[in-house]
Amino acid sequence: MSDYTHHGEYKVSGGKLVIADLAVESGTVAAASINGDFFLEPDEALEDINRSLLGLSVDAPHGTIAEKVRAAVGTETVMFGFDAASIATAVRRALGHATTWQDHEWEILAPQPLPITTQVALDQILTEDVAAGRRRPALRLWQWTEPAVVIGSFQSLANEVDPAGAQRHGVTVVRRISGGGAMFMEADNCVTYSMYLPLSLVDGLSFAESYPFIDAWAMDALQRTGVEAFYQPLNDIATPEGKIGGAAQKRLARGGLLHHVTMSYDIDADKMTDVLRIGQEKIRDKGIRSAKKRVDPLRRQTGMSRPEIWETMMDTFSERYGATRAVLSDDEIARAEALATTKFSTPAWTARVP
């Protein structure tokens, strides 16, 4: 079989374009051509790469493909602008297992005032719906109706929140399904969004690689507001003036991915430190002496209102990925409200890590 029937492309972040043209027979790769604008020495290594793909199952996982390529080229081959993992991604895309942003129809769910427990419940509901193919992948901006602290899935409630401070300030405490740290979220003091993605979009990417990959559009949106934002490993979003936010993820075994980001807009640092028990070890790790210095509001850096920042973000996402604006359905809200009642509002969930 000589005609290539499967085509996949992958642009390495900061690197080169890798293309996989494949022919498939009886569930295996019968012919392969890896090509692109990368650099490779010696020339003969290209044939070694192509031969390494022959006979591979069309369902071979990313790791298996990458290891085959590594074994074929050995340690003396110079691969500049690409590597075995990027070849594996191009191959997986050619075979339909890994997808690109353009392979999906995206929605944007504009901010809608809802209780904080409904907000975190929506994250679970919508991620499960994307995994099951019941809805399109989406970007959703949050707008909540009460002061809140949202703690990460694996954080200790007692270690993160001062109950007296929370009661004093009327703060609702809720636990989300994604990992990461606690978020202090009074009305209008954060810019928060969630993304509901198919796992195929990050096929072959490590957690560390997937964060900046998923949020590339958000860095573009922030640039448009005058903020020079960048990622600091693993999940901090920073500017030359300091940290402005952080991201968290939850990957479902059934194929859905929740990606969640909160950025400071105008946080009351005194109130935050009265409610959150921000450990000295965490502060020391950030190279600062005061928790208050970790707050770097977007309002000061942009001079824009929060709705103006929302609009810039939604416009950027739409322009980049062809997304259309939509609204939550009555069914989605009803299911989220029910889940908020049975799970996210309960002490059993909120204090599951006491």
Short mmCIF file of N, CA and C in Angstrom, two decimals, residues 69-228:
data_model
loop_
_atom_site.label_atom_id
_atom_site.label_comp_id
_atom_site.label_asym_id
_atom_site.label_seq_id
_atom_site.Cartn_x
_atom_site.Cartn_y
_atom_site.Cartn_z
N VAL A 69 10.35 5.23 18.53
CA VAL A 69 11.18 6.21 17.82
C VAL A 69 12.52 6.42 18.53
N ARG A 70 12.47 6.54 19.85
CA ARG A 70 13.72 6.73 20.61
C ARG A 70 14.68 5.56 20.38
N ALA A 71 14.15 4.35 20.42
CA ALA A 71 14.98 3.16 20.23
C ALA A 71 15.58 3.14 18.83
N ALA A 72 14.83 3.63 17.85
CA ALA A 72 15.29 3.59 16.46
C ALA A 72 16.41 4.59 16.21
N VAL A 73 16.34 5.78 16.80
CA VAL A 73 17.34 6.81 16.51
C VAL A 73 18.57 6.70 17.40
N GLY A 74 18.43 6.09 18.56
CA GLY A 74 19.56 5.95 19.45
C GLY A 74 19.97 7.27 20.09
N THR A 75 21.11 7.28 20.73
CA THR A 75 21.54 8.44 21.49
C THR A 75 22.42 9.41 20.70
N GLU A 76 22.90 8.99 19.54
CA GLU A 76 23.82 9.84 18.77
C GLU A 76 23.10 10.76 17.80
N THR A 77 21.85 10.48 17.50
CA THR A 77 21.09 11.29 16.55
C THR A 77 20.74 12.64 17.16
N VAL A 78 20.87 13.70 16.36
CA VAL A 78 20.52 15.05 16.80
C VAL A 78 19.17 15.42 16.21
N MET A 79 18.19 15.64 17.08
CA MET A 79 16.85 16.06 16.66
C MET A 79 16.65 17.48 17.17
N PHE A 80 16.63 18.45 16.26
CA PHE A 80 16.55 19.85 16.65
C PHE A 80 15.19 20.41 16.24
N GLY A 81 14.45 20.94 17.23
CA GLY A 81 13.13 21.49 16.96
C GLY A 81 12.01 20.50 17.08
N PHE A 82 12.34 19.26 17.39
CA PHE A 82 11.32 18.22 17.60
C PHE A 82 11.96 17.07 18.37
N ASP A 83 11.16 16.10 18.74
CA ASP A 83 11.66 14.94 19.47
C ASP A 83 10.72 13.76 19.25
N ALA A 84 11.01 12.65 19.92
CA ALA A 84 10.21 11.45 19.75
C ALA A 84 8.77 11.66 20.20
N ALA A 85 8.59 12.44 21.26
CA ALA A 85 7.23 12.69 21.76
C ALA A 85 6.41 13.49 20.75
N SER A 86 7.02 14.45 20.08
CA SER A 86 6.27 15.24 19.10
C SER A 86 5.92 14.40 17.87
N ILE A 87 6.79 13.48 17.49
CA ILE A 87 6.46 12.55 16.41
C ILE A 87 5.25 11.70 16.82
N ALA A 88 5.27 11.22 18.05
CA ALA A 88 4.15 10.40 18.53
C ALA A 88 2.84 11.18 18.50
N THR A 89 2.89 12.46 18.85
CA THR A 89 1.67 13.27 18.81
C THR A 89 1.16 13.42 17.39
N ALA A 90 2.07 13.68 16.44
CA ALA A 90 1.66 13.81 15.03
C ALA A 90 1.06 12.50 14.53
N VAL A 91 1.66 11.38 14.92
CA VAL A 91 1.13 10.07 14.52
C VAL A 91 -0.25 9.84 15.12
N ARG A 92 -0.39 10.16 16.40
CA ARG A 92 -1.69 9.98 17.06
C ARG A 92 -2.75 10.88 16.43
N ARG A 93 -2.37 12.07 16.02
CA ARG A 93 -3.32 12.95 15.34
C ARG A 93 -3.71 12.37 13.98
N ALA A 94 -2.73 11.83 13.27
CA ALA A 94 -3.03 11.23 11.98
C ALA A 94 -4.01 10.06 12.13
N LEU A 95 -3.90 9.34 13.23
CA LEU A 95 -4.75 8.16 13.45
C LEU A 95 -6.07 8.50 14.14
N GLY A 96 -6.28 9.79 14.45
CA GLY A 96 -7.56 10.22 15.00
C GLY A 96 -7.68 10.11 16.50
N HIS A 97 -6.60 9.82 17.21
CA HIS A 97 -6.66 9.69 18.67
C HIS A 97 -6.32 11.00 19.37
N ALA A 98 -5.46 11.78 18.80
CA ALA A 98 -5.12 13.10 19.33
C ALA A 98 -5.77 14.14 18.42
N THR A 99 -6.29 15.19 19.03
CA THR A 99 -7.02 16.20 18.27
C THR A 99 -6.38 17.58 18.43
N THR A 100 -6.78 18.49 17.57
CA THR A 100 -6.34 19.87 17.64
C THR A 100 -7.53 20.74 18.06
N TRP A 101 -7.25 21.99 18.38
CA TRP A 101 -8.33 22.92 18.72
C TRP A 101 -9.34 23.02 17.58
N GLN A 102 -8.83 22.99 16.35
CA GLN A 102 -9.70 23.18 15.19
C GLN A 102 -10.57 21.96 14.90
N ASP A 103 -10.28 20.84 15.55
CA ASP A 103 -11.10 19.63 15.34
C ASP A 103 -12.42 19.69 16.11
N HIS A 104 -12.60 20.71 16.95
CA HIS A 104 -13.78 20.77 17.82
C HIS A 104 -14.56 22.06 17.60
N GLU A 105 -15.85 21.98 17.86
CA GLU A 105 -16.71 23.16 17.84
C GLU A 105 -16.84 23.67 19.28
N TRP A 106 -16.34 24.88 19.51
CA TRP A 106 -16.23 25.42 20.87
C TRP A 106 -17.37 26.37 21.18
N GLU A 107 -17.75 26.38 22.44
CA GLU A 107 -18.72 27.34 22.94
C GLU A 107 -18.09 28.22 24.00
N ILE A 108 -18.64 29.41 24.15
CA ILE A 108 -18.26 30.32 25.23
C ILE A 108 -19.51 30.57 26.07
N LEU A 109 -19.42 30.26 27.35
CA LEU A 109 -20.53 30.48 28.27
C LEU A 109 -20.21 31.73 29.08
N ALA A 110 -20.92 32.82 28.78
CA ALA A 110 -20.66 34.11 29.41
C ALA A 110 -20.99 34.08 30.89
N PRO A 111 -20.44 35.01 31.67
CA PRO A 111 -20.70 35.03 33.11
C PRO A 111 -22.19 35.09 33.42
N GLN A 112 -22.60 34.28 34.39
CA GLN A 112 -24.00 34.22 34.82
C GLN A 112 -24.01 34.11 36.34
N PRO A 113 -24.65 35.04 37.04
CA PRO A 113 -24.63 35.01 38.52
C PRO A 113 -25.27 33.75 39.07
N LEU A 114 -24.47 32.98 39.79
CA LEU A 114 -24.94 31.73 40.39
C LEU A 114 -24.21 31.53 41.71
N PRO A 115 -24.82 30.82 42.67
CA PRO A 115 -24.15 30.55 43.94
C PRO A 115 -22.85 29.78 43.72
N ILE A 116 -21.92 29.94 44.63
CA ILE A 116 -20.61 29.34 44.47
C ILE A 116 -20.69 27.81 44.44
N THR A 117 -21.63 27.22 45.20
CA THR A 117 -21.77 25.76 45.18
C THR A 117 -22.26 25.28 43.81
N THR A 118 -23.10 26.07 43.17
CA THR A 118 -23.56 25.72 41.82
C THR A 118 -22.43 25.86 40.82
N GLN A 119 -21.56 26.85 41.03
CA GLN A 119 -20.41 27.04 40.15
C GLN A 119 -19.50 25.81 40.14
N VAL A 120 -19.14 25.32 41.31
CA VAL A 120 -18.24 24.16 41.36
C VAL A 120 -18.96 22.90 40.89
N ALA A 121 -20.26 22.81 41.12
CA ALA A 121 -21.02 21.67 40.61
C ALA A 121 -21.07 21.67 39.09
N LEU A 122 -21.18 22.86 38.50
CA LEU A 122 -21.17 22.96 37.04
C LEU A 122 -19.87 22.42 36.46
N ASP A 123 -18.77 22.65 37.16
CA ASP A 123 -17.49 22.12 36.67
C ASP A 123 -17.55 20.61 36.52
N GLN A 124 -18.13 19.93 37.48
CA GLN A 124 -18.24 18.47 37.38
C GLN A 124 -19.23 18.07 36.30
N ILE A 125 -20.41 18.69 36.30
CA ILE A 125 -21.46 18.35 35.35
C ILE A 125 -20.98 18.54 33.90
N LEU A 126 -20.40 19.69 33.60
CA LEU A 126 -20.04 20.00 32.22
C LEU A 126 -18.83 19.19 31.75
N THR A 127 -17.90 18.90 32.65
CA THR A 127 -16.77 18.04 32.28
C THR A 127 -17.25 16.64 31.95
N GLU A 128 -18.16 16.11 32.76
CA GLU A 128 -18.72 14.79 32.49
C GLU A 128 -19.51 14.78 31.19
N ASP A 129 -20.22 15.86 30.90
CA ASP A 129 -21.00 15.94 29.67
C ASP A 129 -20.10 15.95 28.44
N VAL A 130 -18.98 16.68 28.50
CA VAL A 130 -18.04 16.68 27.38
C VAL A 130 -17.44 15.30 27.20
N ALA A 131 -17.08 14.65 28.30
CA ALA A 131 -16.50 13.31 28.23
C ALA A 131 -17.46 12.32 27.58
N ALA A 132 -18.76 12.48 27.87
CA ALA A 132 -19.78 11.56 27.35
C ALA A 132 -20.28 11.95 25.97
N GLY A 133 -19.80 13.08 25.44
CA GLY A 133 -20.25 13.53 24.14
C GLY A 133 -21.62 14.17 24.15
N ARG A 134 -22.09 14.59 25.34
CA ARG A 134 -23.42 15.20 25.44
C ARG A 134 -23.42 16.69 25.14
N ARG A 135 -22.24 17.30 25.16
CA ARG A 135 -22.17 18.74 24.86
C ARG A 135 -20.83 19.06 24.20
N ARG A 136 -20.78 20.26 23.61
CA ARG A 136 -19.54 20.71 23.00
C ARG A 136 -18.53 21.14 24.06
N PRO A 137 -17.25 21.07 23.75
CA PRO A 137 -16.25 21.66 24.66
C PRO A 137 -16.53 23.15 24.82
N ALA A 138 -16.13 23.70 25.96
CA ALA A 138 -16.53 25.08 26.24
C ALA A 138 -15.54 25.79 27.17
N LEU A 139 -15.57 27.12 27.04
CA LEU A 139 -14.97 28.05 28.00
C LEU A 139 -16.12 28.68 28.77
N ARG A 140 -16.03 28.67 30.10
CA ARG A 140 -17.08 29.29 30.92
C ARG A 140 -16.46 30.26 31.91
N LEU A 141 -16.93 31.50 31.88
CA LEU A 141 -16.51 32.51 32.85
C LEU A 141 -17.46 32.51 34.04
N TRP A 142 -16.90 32.65 35.23
CA TRP A 142 -17.69 32.58 36.46
C TRP A 142 -18.18 33.97 36.89
N GLN A 143 -19.36 33.98 37.50
CA GLN A 143 -19.85 35.14 38.24
C GLN A 143 -20.66 34.60 39.41
N TRP A 144 -20.18 34.81 40.63
CA TRP A 144 -20.80 34.19 41.79
C TRP A 144 -21.53 35.25 42.62
N THR A 145 -22.31 34.79 43.57
CA THR A 145 -23.24 35.70 44.25
C THR A 145 -22.93 35.93 45.72
N GLU A 146 -21.85 35.34 46.24
CA GLU A 146 -21.54 35.54 47.66
C GLU A 146 -20.04 35.41 47.89
N PRO A 147 -19.51 36.01 48.98
CA PRO A 147 -18.10 35.84 49.31
C PRO A 147 -17.80 34.36 49.54
N ALA A 148 -16.66 33.90 49.03
CA ALA A 148 -16.39 32.47 49.10
C ALA A 148 -14.90 32.19 49.17
N VAL A 149 -14.61 30.99 49.69
CA VAL A 149 -13.29 30.39 49.56
C VAL A 149 -13.51 29.04 48.90
N VAL A 150 -12.79 28.80 47.83
CA VAL A 150 -12.86 27.51 47.13
C VAL A 150 -11.53 26.81 47.33
N ILE A 151 -11.56 25.67 48.01
CA ILE A 151 -10.32 24.95 48.29
C ILE A 151 -10.14 23.80 47.30
N GLY A 152 -8.88 23.40 47.12
CA GLY A 152 -8.57 22.33 46.19
C GLY A 152 -9.04 20.98 46.70
N SER A 153 -9.17 20.05 45.79
CA SER A 153 -9.73 18.74 46.11
C SER A 153 -8.98 18.01 47.21
N PHE A 154 -7.68 18.25 47.32
CA PHE A 154 -6.87 17.47 48.25
C PHE A 154 -6.36 18.29 49.43
N GLN A 155 -6.83 19.51 49.58
CA GLN A 155 -6.37 20.33 50.69
C GLN A 155 -7.11 20.01 51.98
N SER A 156 -6.41 20.20 53.09
CA SER A 156 -7.03 20.05 54.41
C SER A 156 -7.84 21.29 54.73
N LEU A 157 -9.10 21.08 55.07
CA LEU A 157 -9.96 22.21 55.41
C LEU A 157 -9.41 22.99 56.60
N ALA A 158 -8.98 22.27 57.62
CA ALA A 158 -8.48 22.93 58.83
C ALA A 158 -7.19 23.70 58.57
N ASN A 159 -6.35 23.18 57.69
CA ASN A 159 -5.09 23.84 57.40
C ASN A 159 -5.24 25.07 56.52
N GLU A 160 -6.32 25.14 55.76
CA GLU A 160 -6.48 26.21 54.78
C GLU A 160 -7.37 27.35 55.23
N VAL A 161 -8.38 27.05 56.03
CA VAL A 161 -9.40 28.05 56.35
C VAL A 161 -9.52 28.25 57.85
N ASP A 162 -9.54 29.51 58.27
CA ASP A 162 -9.82 29.86 59.66
C ASP A 162 -11.33 29.99 59.80
N PRO A 163 -11.99 29.07 60.50
CA PRO A 163 -13.46 29.10 60.56
C PRO A 163 -14.01 30.37 61.19
N ALA A 164 -13.30 30.92 62.18
CA ALA A 164 -13.76 32.16 62.80
C ALA A 164 -13.70 33.32 61.81
N GLY A 165 -12.62 33.38 61.04
CA GLY A 165 -12.49 34.43 60.03
C GLY A 165 -13.55 34.30 58.95
N ALA A 166 -13.81 33.05 58.52
CA ALA A 166 -14.84 32.83 57.50
C ALA A 166 -16.21 33.26 57.99
N GLN A 167 -16.52 32.93 59.25
CA GLN A 167 -17.82 33.31 59.82
C GLN A 167 -17.90 34.83 59.99
N ARG A 168 -16.81 35.43 60.42
CA ARG A 168 -16.78 36.87 60.65
C ARG A 168 -17.08 37.64 59.37
N HIS A 169 -16.63 37.14 58.25
CA HIS A 169 -16.78 37.84 56.98
C HIS A 169 -17.88 37.26 56.10
N GLY A 170 -18.65 36.31 56.65
CA GLY A 170 -19.76 35.73 55.89
C GLY A 170 -19.31 34.99 54.65
N VAL A 171 -18.21 34.25 54.76
CA VAL A 171 -17.61 33.57 53.62
C VAL A 171 -18.09 32.12 53.55
N THR A 172 -18.59 31.72 52.38
CA THR A 172 -18.97 30.33 52.13
C THR A 172 -17.72 29.55 51.71
N VAL A 173 -17.50 28.40 52.33
CA VAL A 173 -16.35 27.57 52.00
C VAL A 173 -16.84 26.34 51.23
N VAL A 174 -16.22 26.09 50.08
CA VAL A 174 -16.62 24.96 49.25
C VAL A 174 -15.37 24.31 48.67
N ARG A 175 -15.45 23.01 48.46
CA ARG A 175 -14.32 22.25 47.88
C ARG A 175 -14.65 21.93 46.42
N ARG A 176 -13.68 22.13 45.53
CA ARG A 176 -13.89 21.81 44.11
C ARG A 176 -13.33 20.42 43.80
N ILE A 177 -13.53 19.95 42.56
CA ILE A 177 -13.05 18.61 42.21
C ILE A 177 -11.62 18.62 41.69
N SER A 178 -11.10 19.79 41.32
CA SER A 178 -9.73 19.87 40.82
C SER A 178 -8.76 20.12 41.97
N GLY A 179 -7.50 19.81 41.73
CA GLY A 179 -6.48 20.04 42.75
C GLY A 179 -6.10 21.51 42.82
N GLY A 180 -4.91 21.77 43.37
CA GLY A 180 -4.46 23.15 43.48
C GLY A 180 -4.79 23.77 44.81
N GLY A 181 -4.59 25.09 44.90
CA GLY A 181 -4.70 25.79 46.17
C GLY A 181 -6.01 26.51 46.38
N ALA A 182 -6.14 27.08 47.58
CA ALA A 182 -7.36 27.78 47.97
C ALA A 182 -7.48 29.11 47.23
N MET A 183 -8.72 29.49 46.92
CA MET A 183 -9.00 30.74 46.24
C MET A 183 -9.95 31.58 47.10
N PHE A 184 -9.56 32.82 47.38
CA PHE A 184 -10.40 33.75 48.12
C PHE A 184 -11.17 34.58 47.09
N MET A 185 -12.50 34.48 47.11
CA MET A 185 -13.31 34.98 46.00
C MET A 185 -14.50 35.80 46.49
N GLU A 186 -14.24 37.06 46.85
CA GLU A 186 -15.36 37.96 47.08
C GLU A 186 -15.98 38.35 45.74
N ALA A 187 -17.17 38.92 45.79
CA ALA A 187 -17.81 39.36 44.56
C ALA A 187 -16.92 40.39 43.86
N ASP A 188 -16.71 40.18 42.57
CA ASP A 188 -16.00 41.12 41.69
C ASP A 188 -14.50 41.23 41.97
N ASN A 189 -13.90 40.30 42.76
CA ASN A 189 -12.48 40.49 43.04
C ASN A 189 -11.56 39.52 42.30
N CYS A 190 -12.15 38.64 41.48
CA CYS A 190 -11.35 37.69 40.71
C CYS A 190 -11.88 37.59 39.28
N VAL A 191 -11.02 37.15 38.41
CA VAL A 191 -11.42 36.72 37.07
C VAL A 191 -11.19 35.22 37.03
N THR A 192 -12.28 34.49 36.95
CA THR A 192 -12.23 33.04 37.05
C THR A 192 -12.89 32.42 35.83
N TYR A 193 -12.25 31.40 35.28
CA TYR A 193 -12.87 30.67 34.17
C TYR A 193 -12.56 29.18 34.28
N SER A 194 -13.45 28.40 33.67
CA SER A 194 -13.24 26.96 33.56
C SER A 194 -13.33 26.57 32.09
N MET A 195 -12.59 25.53 31.73
CA MET A 195 -12.65 24.99 30.38
C MET A 195 -12.93 23.50 30.47
N TYR A 196 -13.82 23.03 29.58
CA TYR A 196 -14.24 21.64 29.56
C TYR A 196 -13.78 21.07 28.22
N LEU A 197 -12.80 20.15 28.27
CA LEU A 197 -12.06 19.74 27.09
C LEU A 197 -12.09 18.22 26.93
N PRO A 198 -11.97 17.74 25.70
CA PRO A 198 -11.72 16.30 25.51
C PRO A 198 -10.25 16.01 25.80
N LEU A 199 -9.99 14.88 26.43
CA LEU A 199 -8.61 14.52 26.74
C LEU A 199 -7.76 14.37 25.48
N SER A 200 -8.40 14.09 24.35
CA SER A 200 -7.65 13.94 23.11
C SER A 200 -6.87 15.20 22.74
N LEU A 201 -7.31 16.35 23.24
CA LEU A 201 -6.64 17.61 22.92
C LEU A 201 -5.25 17.68 23.54
N VAL A 202 -5.05 17.00 24.67
CA VAL A 202 -3.74 17.05 25.34
C VAL A 202 -3.05 15.69 25.28
N ASP A 203 -3.43 14.88 24.32
CA ASP A 203 -2.83 13.56 24.16
C ASP A 203 -1.32 13.68 24.05
N GLY A 204 -0.62 12.97 24.91
CA GLY A 204 0.84 12.97 24.88
C GLY A 204 1.51 14.08 25.65
N LEU A 205 0.73 15.06 26.11
CA LEU A 205 1.31 16.17 26.87
C LEU A 205 1.33 15.82 28.35
N SER A 206 2.41 16.15 29.02
CA SER A 206 2.46 16.00 30.46
C SER A 206 1.58 17.07 31.10
N PHE A 207 1.30 16.93 32.39
CA PHE A 207 0.55 17.97 33.09
C PHE A 207 1.26 19.31 32.95
N ALA A 208 2.58 19.32 33.14
CA ALA A 208 3.34 20.57 33.07
C ALA A 208 3.25 21.20 31.69
N GLU A 209 3.24 20.39 30.64
CA GLU A 209 3.14 20.91 29.29
C GLU A 209 1.73 21.38 28.96
N SER A 210 0.73 20.72 29.55
CA SER A 210 -0.66 21.01 29.17
C SER A 210 -1.14 22.36 29.70
N TYR A 211 -0.62 22.82 30.82
CA TYR A 211 -1.09 24.08 31.39
C TYR A 211 -0.85 25.26 30.43
N PRO A 212 0.39 25.53 30.03
CA PRO A 212 0.58 26.65 29.10
C PRO A 212 -0.02 26.40 27.73
N PHE A 213 -0.12 25.13 27.31
CA PHE A 213 -0.74 24.81 26.03
C PHE A 213 -2.22 25.20 26.04
N ILE A 214 -2.94 24.84 27.07
CA ILE A 214 -4.37 25.14 27.15
C ILE A 214 -4.61 26.64 27.29
N ASP A 215 -3.72 27.32 28.02
CA ASP A 215 -3.95 28.73 28.33
C ASP A 215 -3.23 29.70 27.40
N ALA A 216 -2.75 29.22 26.25
CA ALA A 216 -2.07 30.12 25.32
C ALA A 216 -2.99 31.26 24.89
N TRP A 217 -4.28 30.97 24.70
CA TRP A 217 -5.23 32.01 24.30
C TRP A 217 -5.38 33.06 25.41
N ALA A 218 -5.34 32.61 26.68
CA ALA A 218 -5.51 33.53 27.81
C ALA A 218 -4.31 34.46 27.93
N MET A 219 -3.10 33.95 27.66
CA MET A 219 -1.92 34.81 27.67
C MET A 219 -2.05 35.88 26.57
N ASP A 220 -2.62 35.49 25.44
CA ASP A 220 -2.87 36.43 24.34
C ASP A 220 -3.89 37.49 24.79
N ALA A 221 -4.97 37.04 25.45
CA ALA A 221 -6.00 37.98 25.92
C ALA A 221 -5.42 38.96 26.94
N LEU A 222 -4.60 38.47 27.85
CA LEU A 222 -3.99 39.35 28.84
C LEU A 222 -3.05 40.35 28.17
N GLN A 223 -2.34 39.90 27.14
CA GLN A 223 -1.46 40.81 26.40
C GLN A 223 -2.28 41.96 25.82
N ARG A 224 -3.48 41.66 25.35
CA ARG A 224 -4.35 42.70 24.78
C ARG A 224 -4.80 43.70 25.83
N THR A 225 -4.83 43.28 27.09
CA THR A 225 -5.21 44.21 28.17
C THR A 225 -4.00 44.98 28.70
N GLY A 226 -2.82 44.69 28.16
CA GLY A 226 -1.62 45.37 28.62
C GLY A 226 -0.85 44.62 29.68
N VAL A 227 -1.24 43.37 29.96
CA VAL A 227 -0.59 42.56 30.99
C VAL A 227 0.36 41.57 30.32
N GLU A 228 1.62 41.61 30.70
CA GLU A 228 2.62 40.68 30.18
C GLU A 228 2.65 39.44 31.07
#
